[in-house]
Coordinates of C-alpha atoms in Angstrom, one line a residue:
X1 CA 11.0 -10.8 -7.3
X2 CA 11.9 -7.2 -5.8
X3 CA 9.0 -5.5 -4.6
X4 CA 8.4 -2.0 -6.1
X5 CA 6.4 1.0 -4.5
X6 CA 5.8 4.3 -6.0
X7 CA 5.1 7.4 -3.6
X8 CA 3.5 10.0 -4.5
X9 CA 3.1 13.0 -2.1
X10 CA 4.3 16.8 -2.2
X11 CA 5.8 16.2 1.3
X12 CA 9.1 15.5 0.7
X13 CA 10.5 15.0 4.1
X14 CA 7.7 12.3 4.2
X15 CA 8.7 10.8 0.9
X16 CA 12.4 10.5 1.8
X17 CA 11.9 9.3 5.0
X18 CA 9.9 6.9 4.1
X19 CA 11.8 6.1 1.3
X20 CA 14.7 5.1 3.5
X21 CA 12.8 3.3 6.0
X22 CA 11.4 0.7 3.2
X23 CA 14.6 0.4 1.0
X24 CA 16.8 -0.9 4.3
X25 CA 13.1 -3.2 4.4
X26 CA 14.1 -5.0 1.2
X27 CA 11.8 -3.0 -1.2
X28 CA 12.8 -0.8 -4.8
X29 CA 11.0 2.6 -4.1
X30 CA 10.3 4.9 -7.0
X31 CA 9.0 8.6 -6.2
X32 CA 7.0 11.3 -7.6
X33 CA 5.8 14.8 -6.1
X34 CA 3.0 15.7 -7.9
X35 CA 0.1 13.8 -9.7
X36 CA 1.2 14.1 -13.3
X37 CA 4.9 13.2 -12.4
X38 CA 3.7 9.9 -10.4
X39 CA 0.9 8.9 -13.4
X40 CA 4.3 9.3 -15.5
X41 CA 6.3 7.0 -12.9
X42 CA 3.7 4.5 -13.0
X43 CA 3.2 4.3 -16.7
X44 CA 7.7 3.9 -16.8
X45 CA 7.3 1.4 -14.0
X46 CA 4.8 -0.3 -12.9
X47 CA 5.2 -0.7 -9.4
X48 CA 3.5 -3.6 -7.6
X49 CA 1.9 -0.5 -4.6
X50 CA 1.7 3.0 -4.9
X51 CA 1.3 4.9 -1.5
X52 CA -0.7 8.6 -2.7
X53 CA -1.2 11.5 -0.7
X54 CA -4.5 13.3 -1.1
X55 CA -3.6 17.0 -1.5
X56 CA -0.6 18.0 -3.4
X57 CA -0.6 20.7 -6.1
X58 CA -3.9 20.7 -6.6
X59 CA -6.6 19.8 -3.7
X60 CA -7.9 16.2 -4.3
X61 CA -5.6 15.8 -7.2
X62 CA -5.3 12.3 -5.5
X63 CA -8.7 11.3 -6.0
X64 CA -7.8 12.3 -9.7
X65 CA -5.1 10.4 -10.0
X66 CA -6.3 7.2 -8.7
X67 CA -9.2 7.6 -11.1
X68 CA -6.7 7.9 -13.8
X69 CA -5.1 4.3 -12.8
X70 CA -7.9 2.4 -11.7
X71 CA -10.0 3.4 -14.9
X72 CA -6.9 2.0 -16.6
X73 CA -6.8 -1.5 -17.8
X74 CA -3.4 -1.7 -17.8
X75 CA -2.7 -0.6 -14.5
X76 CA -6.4 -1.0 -12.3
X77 CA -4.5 -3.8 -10.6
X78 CA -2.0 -2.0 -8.7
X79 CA -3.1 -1.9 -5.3
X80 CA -3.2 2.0 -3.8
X81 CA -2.8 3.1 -0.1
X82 CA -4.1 7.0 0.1
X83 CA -3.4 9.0 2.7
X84 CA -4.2 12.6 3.9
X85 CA -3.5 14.4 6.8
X86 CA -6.5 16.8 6.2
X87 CA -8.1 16.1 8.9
X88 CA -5.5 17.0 11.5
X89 CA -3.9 19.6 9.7
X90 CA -7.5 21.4 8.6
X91 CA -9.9 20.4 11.8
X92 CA -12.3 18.8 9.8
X93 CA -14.1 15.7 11.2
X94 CA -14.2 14.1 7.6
X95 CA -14.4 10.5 7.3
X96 CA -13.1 8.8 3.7
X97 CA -12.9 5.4 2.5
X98 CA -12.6 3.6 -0.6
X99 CA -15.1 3.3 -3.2
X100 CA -15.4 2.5 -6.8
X101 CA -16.2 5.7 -7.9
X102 CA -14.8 8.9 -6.3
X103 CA -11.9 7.1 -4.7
X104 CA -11.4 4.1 -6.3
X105 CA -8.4 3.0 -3.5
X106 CA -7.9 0.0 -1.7
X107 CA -7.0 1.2 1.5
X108 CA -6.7 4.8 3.3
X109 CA -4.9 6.0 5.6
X110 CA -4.6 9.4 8.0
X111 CA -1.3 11.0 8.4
X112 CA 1.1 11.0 10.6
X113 CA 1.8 7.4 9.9
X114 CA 5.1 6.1 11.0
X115 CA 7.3 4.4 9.0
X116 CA 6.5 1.2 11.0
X117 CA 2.7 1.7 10.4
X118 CA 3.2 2.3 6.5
X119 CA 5.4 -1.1 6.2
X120 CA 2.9 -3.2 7.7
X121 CA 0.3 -2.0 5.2
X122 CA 2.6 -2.7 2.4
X123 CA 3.4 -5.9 3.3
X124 CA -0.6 -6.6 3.7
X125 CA -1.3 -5.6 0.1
X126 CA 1.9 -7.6 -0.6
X127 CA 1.4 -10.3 1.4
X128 CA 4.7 -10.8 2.9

């Protein structure tokens, strides 16, 4: 069975990069840039992970999105990494986790996150 990951994030030298780096891994990577385009991917796909950025066209639309998944009988299975980079980009001291309710993830994760970092996370959630 191939492995399939969405990404989802508005940075698109992150997504290609990292896109790259996990296709030569062995993986089928799917991408969106926005939050309605990668709730559209998802619902055409189905991808076993989906790595989410926080902040794209909308601040938090993240949250939103995984909100939309998880509350989703269908698809509340689908493990999701979130990342942000608003700490380090914004100054804020803000610590975010998973929770049932507001962010409904299974794992976050600040940015920058190299490419190494990201596949060992991925191959956590898909125990590889």
């Amino acid at each position: 069975m191939t492995n399939h990951i969405l990404l989802i994030d508005d940075d698109v030298d992150f997504v290609e990069m990292n896109k790259t780096f996990l296709e030569t891994k062995g993986y089928t990577v799917d991408t969106a840039y926005n939050g309605t385009e990668g709730v559209e991917r998802v619902k055409e796909s189905a991808p076993n992970l989906i790595v989410l950025d926080v902040m794209m066209d909308q601040v938090g639309e993240g949250f939103e999105v995984a909100r939309t998944l998880k509350q989703d009988e269908q698809y509340k299975h689908i493990p999701i990494i979130m990342l942000t980079s608003v700490n380090k980009e914004h100054g804020f001291d803000l610590t975010v986790g998973a929770d049932e309710q507001w962010n409904p993830v299974d794992c976050f994760l600040e940015k920058p996150l190299s490419p190494q970092d990201l596949l060992a996370k991925v191959r956590e959630f898909l125990s590889e």
